[in-house]
mmCIF file with all atom_site columns, C-alpha atoms in Angstrom:
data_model
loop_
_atom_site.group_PDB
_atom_site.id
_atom_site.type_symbol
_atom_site.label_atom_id
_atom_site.label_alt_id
_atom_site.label_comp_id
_atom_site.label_asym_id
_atom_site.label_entity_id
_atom_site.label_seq_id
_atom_site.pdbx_PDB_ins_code
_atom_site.Cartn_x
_atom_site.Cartn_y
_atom_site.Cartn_z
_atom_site.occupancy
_atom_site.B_iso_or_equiv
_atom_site.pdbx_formal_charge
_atom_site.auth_seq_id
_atom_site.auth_comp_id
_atom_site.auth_asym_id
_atom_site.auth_atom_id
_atom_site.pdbx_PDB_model_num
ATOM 1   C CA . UNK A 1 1   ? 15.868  35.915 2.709   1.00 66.00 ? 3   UNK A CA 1
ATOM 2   C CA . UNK A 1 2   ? 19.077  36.451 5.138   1.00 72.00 ? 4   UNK A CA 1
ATOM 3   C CA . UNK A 1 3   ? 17.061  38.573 7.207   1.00 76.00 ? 5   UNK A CA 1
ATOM 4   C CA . UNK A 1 4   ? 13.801  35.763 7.440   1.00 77.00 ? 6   UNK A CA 1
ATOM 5   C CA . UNK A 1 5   ? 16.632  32.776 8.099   1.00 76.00 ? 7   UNK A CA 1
ATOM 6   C CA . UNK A 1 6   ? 18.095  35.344 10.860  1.00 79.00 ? 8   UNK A CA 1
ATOM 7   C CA . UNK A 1 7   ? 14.238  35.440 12.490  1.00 78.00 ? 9   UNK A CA 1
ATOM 8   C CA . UNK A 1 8   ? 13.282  32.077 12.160  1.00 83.00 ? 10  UNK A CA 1
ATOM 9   C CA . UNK A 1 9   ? 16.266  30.243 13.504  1.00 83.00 ? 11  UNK A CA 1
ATOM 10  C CA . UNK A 1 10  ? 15.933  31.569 17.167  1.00 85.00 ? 12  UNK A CA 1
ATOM 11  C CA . UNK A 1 11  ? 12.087  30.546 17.096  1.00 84.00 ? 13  UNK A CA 1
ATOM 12  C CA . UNK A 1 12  ? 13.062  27.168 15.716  1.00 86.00 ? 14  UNK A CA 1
ATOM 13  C CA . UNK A 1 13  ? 15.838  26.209 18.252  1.00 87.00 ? 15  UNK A CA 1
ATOM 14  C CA . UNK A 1 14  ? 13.761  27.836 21.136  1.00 88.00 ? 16  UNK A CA 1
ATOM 15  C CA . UNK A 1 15  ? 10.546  25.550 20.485  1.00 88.00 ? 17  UNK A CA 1
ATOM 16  C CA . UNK A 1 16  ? 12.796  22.484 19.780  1.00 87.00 ? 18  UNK A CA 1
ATOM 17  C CA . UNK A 1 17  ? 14.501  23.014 23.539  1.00 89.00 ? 19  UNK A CA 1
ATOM 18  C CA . UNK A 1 18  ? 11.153  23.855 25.241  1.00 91.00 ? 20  UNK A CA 1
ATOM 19  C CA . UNK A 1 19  ? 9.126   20.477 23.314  1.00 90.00 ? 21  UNK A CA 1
ATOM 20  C CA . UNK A 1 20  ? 12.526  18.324 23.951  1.00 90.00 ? 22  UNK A CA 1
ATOM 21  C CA . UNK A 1 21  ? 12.655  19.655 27.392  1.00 91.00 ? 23  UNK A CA 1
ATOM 22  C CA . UNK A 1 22  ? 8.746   19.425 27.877  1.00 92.00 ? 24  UNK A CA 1
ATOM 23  C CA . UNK A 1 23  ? 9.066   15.596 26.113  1.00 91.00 ? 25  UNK A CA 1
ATOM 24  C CA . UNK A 1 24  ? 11.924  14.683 28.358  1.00 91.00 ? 26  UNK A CA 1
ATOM 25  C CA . UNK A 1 25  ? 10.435  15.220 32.175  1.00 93.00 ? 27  UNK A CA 1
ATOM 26  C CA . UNK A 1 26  ? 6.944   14.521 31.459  1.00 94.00 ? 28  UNK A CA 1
ATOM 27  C CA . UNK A 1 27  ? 7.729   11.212 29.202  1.00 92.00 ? 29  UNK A CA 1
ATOM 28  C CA . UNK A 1 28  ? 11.000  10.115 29.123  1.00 93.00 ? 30  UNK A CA 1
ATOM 29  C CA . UNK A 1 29  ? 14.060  9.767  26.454  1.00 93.00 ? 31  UNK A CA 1
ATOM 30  C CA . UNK A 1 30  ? 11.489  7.938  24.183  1.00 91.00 ? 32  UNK A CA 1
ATOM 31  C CA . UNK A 1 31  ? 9.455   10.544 23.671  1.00 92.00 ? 33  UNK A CA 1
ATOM 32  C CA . UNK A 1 32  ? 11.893  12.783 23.313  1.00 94.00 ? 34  UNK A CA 1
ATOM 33  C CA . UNK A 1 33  ? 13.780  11.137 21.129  1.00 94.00 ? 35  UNK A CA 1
ATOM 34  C CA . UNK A 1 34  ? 10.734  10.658 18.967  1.00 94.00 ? 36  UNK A CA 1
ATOM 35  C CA . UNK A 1 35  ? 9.911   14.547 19.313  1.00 94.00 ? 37  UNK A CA 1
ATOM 36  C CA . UNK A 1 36  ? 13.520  15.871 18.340  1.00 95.00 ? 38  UNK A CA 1
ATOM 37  C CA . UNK A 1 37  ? 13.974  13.438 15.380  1.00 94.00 ? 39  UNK A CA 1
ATOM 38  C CA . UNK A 1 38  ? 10.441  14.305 13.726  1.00 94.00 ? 40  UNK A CA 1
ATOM 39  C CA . UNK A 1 39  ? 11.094  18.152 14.695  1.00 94.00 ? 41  UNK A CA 1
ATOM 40  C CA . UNK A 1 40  ? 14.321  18.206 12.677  1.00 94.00 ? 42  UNK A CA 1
ATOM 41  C CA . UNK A 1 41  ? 13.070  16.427 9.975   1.00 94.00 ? 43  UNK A CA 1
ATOM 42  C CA . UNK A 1 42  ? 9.650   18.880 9.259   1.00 94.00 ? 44  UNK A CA 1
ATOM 43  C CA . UNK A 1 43  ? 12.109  21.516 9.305   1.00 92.00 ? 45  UNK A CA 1
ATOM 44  C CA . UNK A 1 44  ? 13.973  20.562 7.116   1.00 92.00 ? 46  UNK A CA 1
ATOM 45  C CA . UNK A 1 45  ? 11.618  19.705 4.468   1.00 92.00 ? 47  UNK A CA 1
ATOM 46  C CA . UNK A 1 46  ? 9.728   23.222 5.551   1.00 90.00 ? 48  UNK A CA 1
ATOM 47  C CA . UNK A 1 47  ? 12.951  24.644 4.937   1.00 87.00 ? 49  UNK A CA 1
ATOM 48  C CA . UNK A 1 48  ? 14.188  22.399 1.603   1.00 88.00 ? 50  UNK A CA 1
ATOM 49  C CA . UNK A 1 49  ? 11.028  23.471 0.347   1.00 85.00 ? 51  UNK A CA 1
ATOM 50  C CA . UNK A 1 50  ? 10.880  27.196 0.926   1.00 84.00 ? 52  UNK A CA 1
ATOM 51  C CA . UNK A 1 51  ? 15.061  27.410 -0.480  1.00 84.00 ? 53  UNK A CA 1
ATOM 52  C CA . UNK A 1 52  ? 13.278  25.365 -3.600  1.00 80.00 ? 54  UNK A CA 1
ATOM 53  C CA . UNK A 1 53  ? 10.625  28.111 -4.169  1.00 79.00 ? 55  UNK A CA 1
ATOM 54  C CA . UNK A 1 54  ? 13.069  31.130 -3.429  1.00 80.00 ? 56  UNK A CA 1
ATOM 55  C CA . UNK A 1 55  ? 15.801  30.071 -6.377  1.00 77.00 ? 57  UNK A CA 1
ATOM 56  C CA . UNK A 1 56  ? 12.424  29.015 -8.281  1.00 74.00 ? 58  UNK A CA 1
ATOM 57  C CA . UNK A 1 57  ? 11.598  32.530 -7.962  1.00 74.00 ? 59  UNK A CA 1
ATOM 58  C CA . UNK A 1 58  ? 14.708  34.292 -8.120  1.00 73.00 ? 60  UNK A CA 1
ATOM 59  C CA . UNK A 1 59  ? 15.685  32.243 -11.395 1.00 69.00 ? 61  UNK A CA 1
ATOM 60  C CA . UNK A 1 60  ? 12.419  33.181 -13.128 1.00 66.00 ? 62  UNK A CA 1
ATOM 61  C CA . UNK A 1 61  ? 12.237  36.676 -14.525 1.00 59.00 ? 63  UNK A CA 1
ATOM 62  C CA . UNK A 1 62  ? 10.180  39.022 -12.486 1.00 55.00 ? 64  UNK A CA 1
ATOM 63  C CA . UNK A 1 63  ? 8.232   40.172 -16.245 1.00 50.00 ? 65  UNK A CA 1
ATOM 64  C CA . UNK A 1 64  ? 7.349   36.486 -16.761 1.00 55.00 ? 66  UNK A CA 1
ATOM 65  C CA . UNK A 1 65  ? 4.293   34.308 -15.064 1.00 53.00 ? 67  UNK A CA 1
ATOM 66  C CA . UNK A 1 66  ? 5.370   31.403 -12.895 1.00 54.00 ? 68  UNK A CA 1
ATOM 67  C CA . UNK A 1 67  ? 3.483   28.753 -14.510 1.00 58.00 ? 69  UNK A CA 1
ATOM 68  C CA . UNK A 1 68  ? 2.028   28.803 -18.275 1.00 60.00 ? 70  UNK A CA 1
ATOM 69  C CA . UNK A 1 69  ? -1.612  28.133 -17.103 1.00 59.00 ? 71  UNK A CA 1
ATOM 70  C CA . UNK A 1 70  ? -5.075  30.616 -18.428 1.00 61.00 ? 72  UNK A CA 1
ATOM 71  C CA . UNK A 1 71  ? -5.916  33.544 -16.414 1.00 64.00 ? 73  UNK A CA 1
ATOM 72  C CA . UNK A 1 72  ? -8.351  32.182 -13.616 1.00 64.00 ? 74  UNK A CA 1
ATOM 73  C CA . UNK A 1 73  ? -10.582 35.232 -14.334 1.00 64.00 ? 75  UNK A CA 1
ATOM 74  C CA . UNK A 1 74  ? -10.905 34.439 -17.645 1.00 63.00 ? 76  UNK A CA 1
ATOM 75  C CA . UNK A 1 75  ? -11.545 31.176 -17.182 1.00 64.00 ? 77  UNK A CA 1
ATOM 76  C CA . UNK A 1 76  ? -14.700 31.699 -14.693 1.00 66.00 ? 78  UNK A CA 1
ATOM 77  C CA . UNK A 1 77  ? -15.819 34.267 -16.565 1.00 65.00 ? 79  UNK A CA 1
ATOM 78  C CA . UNK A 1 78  ? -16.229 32.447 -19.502 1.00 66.00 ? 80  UNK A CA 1
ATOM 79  C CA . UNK A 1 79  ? -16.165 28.369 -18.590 1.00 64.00 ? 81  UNK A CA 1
ATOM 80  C CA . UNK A 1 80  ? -17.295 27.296 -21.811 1.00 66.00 ? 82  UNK A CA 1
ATOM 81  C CA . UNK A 1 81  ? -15.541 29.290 -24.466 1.00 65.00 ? 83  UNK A CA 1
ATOM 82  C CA . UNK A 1 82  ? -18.956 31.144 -25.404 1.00 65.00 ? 84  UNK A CA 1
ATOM 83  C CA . UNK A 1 83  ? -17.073 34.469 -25.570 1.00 65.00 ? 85  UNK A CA 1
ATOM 84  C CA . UNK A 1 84  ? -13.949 33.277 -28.098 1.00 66.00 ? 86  UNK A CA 1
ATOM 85  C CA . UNK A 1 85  ? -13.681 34.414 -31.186 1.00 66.00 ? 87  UNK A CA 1
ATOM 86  C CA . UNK A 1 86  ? -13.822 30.925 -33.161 1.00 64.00 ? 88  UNK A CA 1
ATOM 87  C CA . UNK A 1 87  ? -16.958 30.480 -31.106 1.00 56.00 ? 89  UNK A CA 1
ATOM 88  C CA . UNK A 1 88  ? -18.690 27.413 -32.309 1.00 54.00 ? 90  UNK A CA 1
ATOM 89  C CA . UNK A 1 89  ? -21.732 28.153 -34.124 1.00 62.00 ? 91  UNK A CA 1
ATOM 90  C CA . UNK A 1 90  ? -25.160 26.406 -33.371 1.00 62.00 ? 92  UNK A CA 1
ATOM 91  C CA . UNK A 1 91  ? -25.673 22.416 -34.989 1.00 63.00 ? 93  UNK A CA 1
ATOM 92  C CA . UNK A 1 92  ? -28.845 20.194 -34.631 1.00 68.00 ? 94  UNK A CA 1
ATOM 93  C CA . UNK A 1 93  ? -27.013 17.233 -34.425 1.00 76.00 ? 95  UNK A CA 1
ATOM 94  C CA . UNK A 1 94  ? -25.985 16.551 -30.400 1.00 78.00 ? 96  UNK A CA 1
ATOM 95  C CA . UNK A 1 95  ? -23.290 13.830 -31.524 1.00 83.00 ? 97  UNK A CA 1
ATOM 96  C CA . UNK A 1 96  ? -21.472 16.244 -33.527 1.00 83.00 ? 98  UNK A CA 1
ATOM 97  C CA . UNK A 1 97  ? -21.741 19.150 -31.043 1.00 79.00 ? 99  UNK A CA 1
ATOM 98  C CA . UNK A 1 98  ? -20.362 16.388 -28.448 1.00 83.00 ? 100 UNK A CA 1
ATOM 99  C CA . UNK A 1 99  ? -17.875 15.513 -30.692 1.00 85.00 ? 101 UNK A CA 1
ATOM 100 C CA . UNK A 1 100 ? -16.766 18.843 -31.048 1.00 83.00 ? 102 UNK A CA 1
ATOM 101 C CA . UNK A 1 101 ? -16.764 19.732 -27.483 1.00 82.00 ? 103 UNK A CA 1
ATOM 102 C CA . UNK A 1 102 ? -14.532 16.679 -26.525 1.00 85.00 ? 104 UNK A CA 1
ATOM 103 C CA . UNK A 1 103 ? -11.990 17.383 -29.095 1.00 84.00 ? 105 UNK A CA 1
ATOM 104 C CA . UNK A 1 104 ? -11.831 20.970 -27.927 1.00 81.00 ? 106 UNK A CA 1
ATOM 105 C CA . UNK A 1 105 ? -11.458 19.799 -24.168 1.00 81.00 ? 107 UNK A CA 1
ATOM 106 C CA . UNK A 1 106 ? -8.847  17.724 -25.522 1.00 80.00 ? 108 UNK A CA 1
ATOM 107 C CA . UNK A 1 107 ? -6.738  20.286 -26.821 1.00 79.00 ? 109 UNK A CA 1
ATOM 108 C CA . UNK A 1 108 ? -6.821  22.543 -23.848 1.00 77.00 ? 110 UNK A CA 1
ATOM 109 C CA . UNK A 1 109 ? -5.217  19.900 -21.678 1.00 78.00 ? 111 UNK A CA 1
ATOM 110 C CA . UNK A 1 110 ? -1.983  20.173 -20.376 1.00 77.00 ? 112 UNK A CA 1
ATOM 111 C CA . UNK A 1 111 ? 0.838   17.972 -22.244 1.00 78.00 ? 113 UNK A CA 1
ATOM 112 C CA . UNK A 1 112 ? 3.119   16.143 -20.592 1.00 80.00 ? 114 UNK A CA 1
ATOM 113 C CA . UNK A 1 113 ? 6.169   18.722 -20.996 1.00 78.00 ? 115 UNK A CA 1
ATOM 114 C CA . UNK A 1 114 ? 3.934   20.939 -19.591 1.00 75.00 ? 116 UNK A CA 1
ATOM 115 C CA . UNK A 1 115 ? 2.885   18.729 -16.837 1.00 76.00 ? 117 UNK A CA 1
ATOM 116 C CA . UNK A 1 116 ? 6.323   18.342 -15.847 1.00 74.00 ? 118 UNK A CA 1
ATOM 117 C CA . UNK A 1 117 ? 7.490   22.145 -16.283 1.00 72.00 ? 119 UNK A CA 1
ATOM 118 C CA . UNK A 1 118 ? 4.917   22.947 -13.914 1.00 71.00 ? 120 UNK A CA 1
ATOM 119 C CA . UNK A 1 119 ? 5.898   20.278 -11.671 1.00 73.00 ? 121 UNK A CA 1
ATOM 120 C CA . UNK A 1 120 ? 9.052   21.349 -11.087 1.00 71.00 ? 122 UNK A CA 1
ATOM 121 C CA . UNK A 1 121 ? 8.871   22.626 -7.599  1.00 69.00 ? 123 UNK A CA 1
ATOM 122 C CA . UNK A 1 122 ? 7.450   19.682 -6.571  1.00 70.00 ? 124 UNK A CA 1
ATOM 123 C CA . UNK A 1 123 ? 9.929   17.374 -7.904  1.00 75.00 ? 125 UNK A CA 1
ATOM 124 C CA . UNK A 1 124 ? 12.939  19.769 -6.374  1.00 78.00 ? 126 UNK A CA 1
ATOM 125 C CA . UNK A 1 125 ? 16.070  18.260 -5.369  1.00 83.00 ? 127 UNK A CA 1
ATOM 126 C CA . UNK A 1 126 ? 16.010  19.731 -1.690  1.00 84.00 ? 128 UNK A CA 1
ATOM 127 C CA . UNK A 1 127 ? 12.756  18.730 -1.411  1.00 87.00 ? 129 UNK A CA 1
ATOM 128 C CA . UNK A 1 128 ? 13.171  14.988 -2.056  1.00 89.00 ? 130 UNK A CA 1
ATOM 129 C CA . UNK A 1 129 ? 16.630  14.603 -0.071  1.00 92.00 ? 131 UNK A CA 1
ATOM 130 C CA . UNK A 1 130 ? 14.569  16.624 3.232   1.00 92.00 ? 132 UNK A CA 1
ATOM 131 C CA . UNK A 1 131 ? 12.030  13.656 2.719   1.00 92.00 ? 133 UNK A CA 1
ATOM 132 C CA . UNK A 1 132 ? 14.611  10.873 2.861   1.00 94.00 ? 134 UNK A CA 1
ATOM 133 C CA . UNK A 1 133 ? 16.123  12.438 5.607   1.00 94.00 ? 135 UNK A CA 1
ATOM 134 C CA . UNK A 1 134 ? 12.412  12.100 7.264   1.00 94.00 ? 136 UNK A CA 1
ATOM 135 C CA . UNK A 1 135 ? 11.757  8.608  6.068   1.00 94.00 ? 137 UNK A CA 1
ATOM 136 C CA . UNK A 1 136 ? 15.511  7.478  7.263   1.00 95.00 ? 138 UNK A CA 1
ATOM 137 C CA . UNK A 1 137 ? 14.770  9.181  10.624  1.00 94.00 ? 139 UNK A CA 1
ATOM 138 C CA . UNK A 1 138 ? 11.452  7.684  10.936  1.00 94.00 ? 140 UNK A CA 1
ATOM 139 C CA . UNK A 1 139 ? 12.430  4.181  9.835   1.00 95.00 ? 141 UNK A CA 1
ATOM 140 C CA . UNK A 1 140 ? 15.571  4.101  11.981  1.00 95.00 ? 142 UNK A CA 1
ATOM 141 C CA . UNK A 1 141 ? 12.937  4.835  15.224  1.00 94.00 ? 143 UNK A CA 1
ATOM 142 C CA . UNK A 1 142 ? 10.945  1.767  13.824  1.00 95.00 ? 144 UNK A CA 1
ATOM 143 C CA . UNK A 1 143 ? 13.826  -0.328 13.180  1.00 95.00 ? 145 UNK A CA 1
ATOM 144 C CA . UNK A 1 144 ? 15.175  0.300  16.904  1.00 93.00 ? 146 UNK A CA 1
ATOM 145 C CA . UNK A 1 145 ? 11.584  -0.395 18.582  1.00 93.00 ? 147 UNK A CA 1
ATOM 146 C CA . UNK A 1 146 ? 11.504  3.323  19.354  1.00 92.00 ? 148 UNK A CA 1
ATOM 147 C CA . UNK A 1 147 ? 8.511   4.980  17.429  1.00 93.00 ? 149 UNK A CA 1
ATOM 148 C CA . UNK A 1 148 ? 6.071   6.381  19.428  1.00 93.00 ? 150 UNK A CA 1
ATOM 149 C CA . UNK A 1 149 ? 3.451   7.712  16.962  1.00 94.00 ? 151 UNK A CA 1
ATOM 150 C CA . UNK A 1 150 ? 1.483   10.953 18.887  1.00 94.00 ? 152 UNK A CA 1
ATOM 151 C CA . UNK A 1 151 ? 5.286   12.161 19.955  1.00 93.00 ? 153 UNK A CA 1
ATOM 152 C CA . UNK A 1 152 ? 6.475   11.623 16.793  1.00 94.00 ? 154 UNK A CA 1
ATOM 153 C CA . UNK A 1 153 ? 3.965   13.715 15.091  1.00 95.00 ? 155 UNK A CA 1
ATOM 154 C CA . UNK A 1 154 ? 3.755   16.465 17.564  1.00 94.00 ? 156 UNK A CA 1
ATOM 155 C CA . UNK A 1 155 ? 7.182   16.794 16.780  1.00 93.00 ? 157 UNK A CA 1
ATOM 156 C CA . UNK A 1 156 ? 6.757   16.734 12.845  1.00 93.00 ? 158 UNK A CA 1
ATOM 157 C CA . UNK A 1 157 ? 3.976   19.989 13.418  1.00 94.00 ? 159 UNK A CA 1
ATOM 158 C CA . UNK A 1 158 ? 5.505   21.679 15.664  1.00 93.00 ? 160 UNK A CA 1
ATOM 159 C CA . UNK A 1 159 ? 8.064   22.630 13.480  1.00 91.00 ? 161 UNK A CA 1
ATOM 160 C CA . UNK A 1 160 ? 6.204   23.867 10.424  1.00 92.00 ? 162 UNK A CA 1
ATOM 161 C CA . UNK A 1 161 ? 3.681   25.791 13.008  1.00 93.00 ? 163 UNK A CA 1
ATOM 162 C CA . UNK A 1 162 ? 6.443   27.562 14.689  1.00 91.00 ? 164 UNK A CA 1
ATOM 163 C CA . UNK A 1 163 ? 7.607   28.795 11.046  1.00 89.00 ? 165 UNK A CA 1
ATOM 164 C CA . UNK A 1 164 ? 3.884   29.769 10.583  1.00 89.00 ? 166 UNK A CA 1
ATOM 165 C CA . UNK A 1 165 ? 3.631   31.664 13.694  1.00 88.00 ? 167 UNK A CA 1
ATOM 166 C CA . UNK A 1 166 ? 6.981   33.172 12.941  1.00 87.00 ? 168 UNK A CA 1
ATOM 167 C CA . UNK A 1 167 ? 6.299   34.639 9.353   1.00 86.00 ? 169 UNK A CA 1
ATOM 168 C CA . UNK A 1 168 ? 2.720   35.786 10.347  1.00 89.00 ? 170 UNK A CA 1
ATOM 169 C CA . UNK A 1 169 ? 4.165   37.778 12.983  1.00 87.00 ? 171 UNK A CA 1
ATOM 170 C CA . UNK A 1 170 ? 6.741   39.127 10.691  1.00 84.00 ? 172 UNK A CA 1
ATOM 171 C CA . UNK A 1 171 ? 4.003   39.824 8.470   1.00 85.00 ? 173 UNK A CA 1
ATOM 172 C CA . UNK A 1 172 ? 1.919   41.507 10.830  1.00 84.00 ? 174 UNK A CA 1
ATOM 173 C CA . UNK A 1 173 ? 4.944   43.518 12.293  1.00 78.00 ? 175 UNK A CA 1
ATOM 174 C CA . UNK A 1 174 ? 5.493   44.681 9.088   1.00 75.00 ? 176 UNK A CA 1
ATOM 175 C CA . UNK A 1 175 ? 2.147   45.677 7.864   1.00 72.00 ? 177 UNK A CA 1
ATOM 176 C CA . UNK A 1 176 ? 1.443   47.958 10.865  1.00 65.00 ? 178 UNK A CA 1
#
């Protein structure tokens, strides 16, 4: 993780210079200021979010699944259930079979502790203070007259694409 923080923080301040810089002559302090503000927001959300996953990782045991959710194979393999052993067995009346079928579909459904245990990366504590950092930074260019919108969201991808471009590369430099 040090090493990945180590790599990515050159790339990030070098692409927020060259876009601020770039912003600057060719538009003026407006755009840049609308540039820099959505580039340090996106990455920090991008990096609120990937410090979420990595403890959400790291605190899970590396024996145990992620998430409590069927095997996929399984699943495609055999959609309907046909394969189980309490397979239902075949009934002339439809309304019953329906009946049947709904109440089974019912109880594979998620409940609403499991909803929420699997929702817990989402609903991350870094993650929501990075995206009131974003909203305060977007709604204080608003509220000073300010916001340019195409600056303001080159600025918000080029961040997460210069993480991209960073990781791939890492990735590929590793691989080979």
């Amino acid at each position: 993780m040090k090493k990945t923080i180590r790599n990515l923080l050159p790339v990030l301040l070098l692409a927020a210079v060259l876009g601020g810089a770039a912003a600057y002559l060719f538009f003026g302090f407006g755009t840049f200021l609308n540039f820099i503000v959505a580039y340090l927001c996106a990455a920090i959300v991008v990096g609120a979010s990937g410090f979420g996953y990595w403890q959400m990782v790291a605190a899970s045991g590396s024996h145990r699944l992620h998430h409590d959710l069927p095997d996929i194979v399984e699943t495609i393999d055999d959609r309907y259930g046909l394969w189980e052993e309490d397979a239902p067995t075949v009934k002339d009346d439809v309304k019953e079979v329906l009946n049947e079928e709904r109440a089974r579909q019912k109880e594979k459904r998620p409940s609403f502790s499991q909803r929420l245990k699997n929702a817990k990366p989402a609903l991350s504590l870094y993650r929501l203070a990075a995206y009131g950092v974003l909203l305060f930074g977007l709604f204080w260019l608003i509220r000073g007259g300010r916001f340019e919108p195409v600056a303001y969201l080159v600025g918000a991808a080029a961040a997460p694409l210069a993480i991209a471009a960073t990781l791939y590369s890492m990735m590929r430099g590793a691989s080979k």
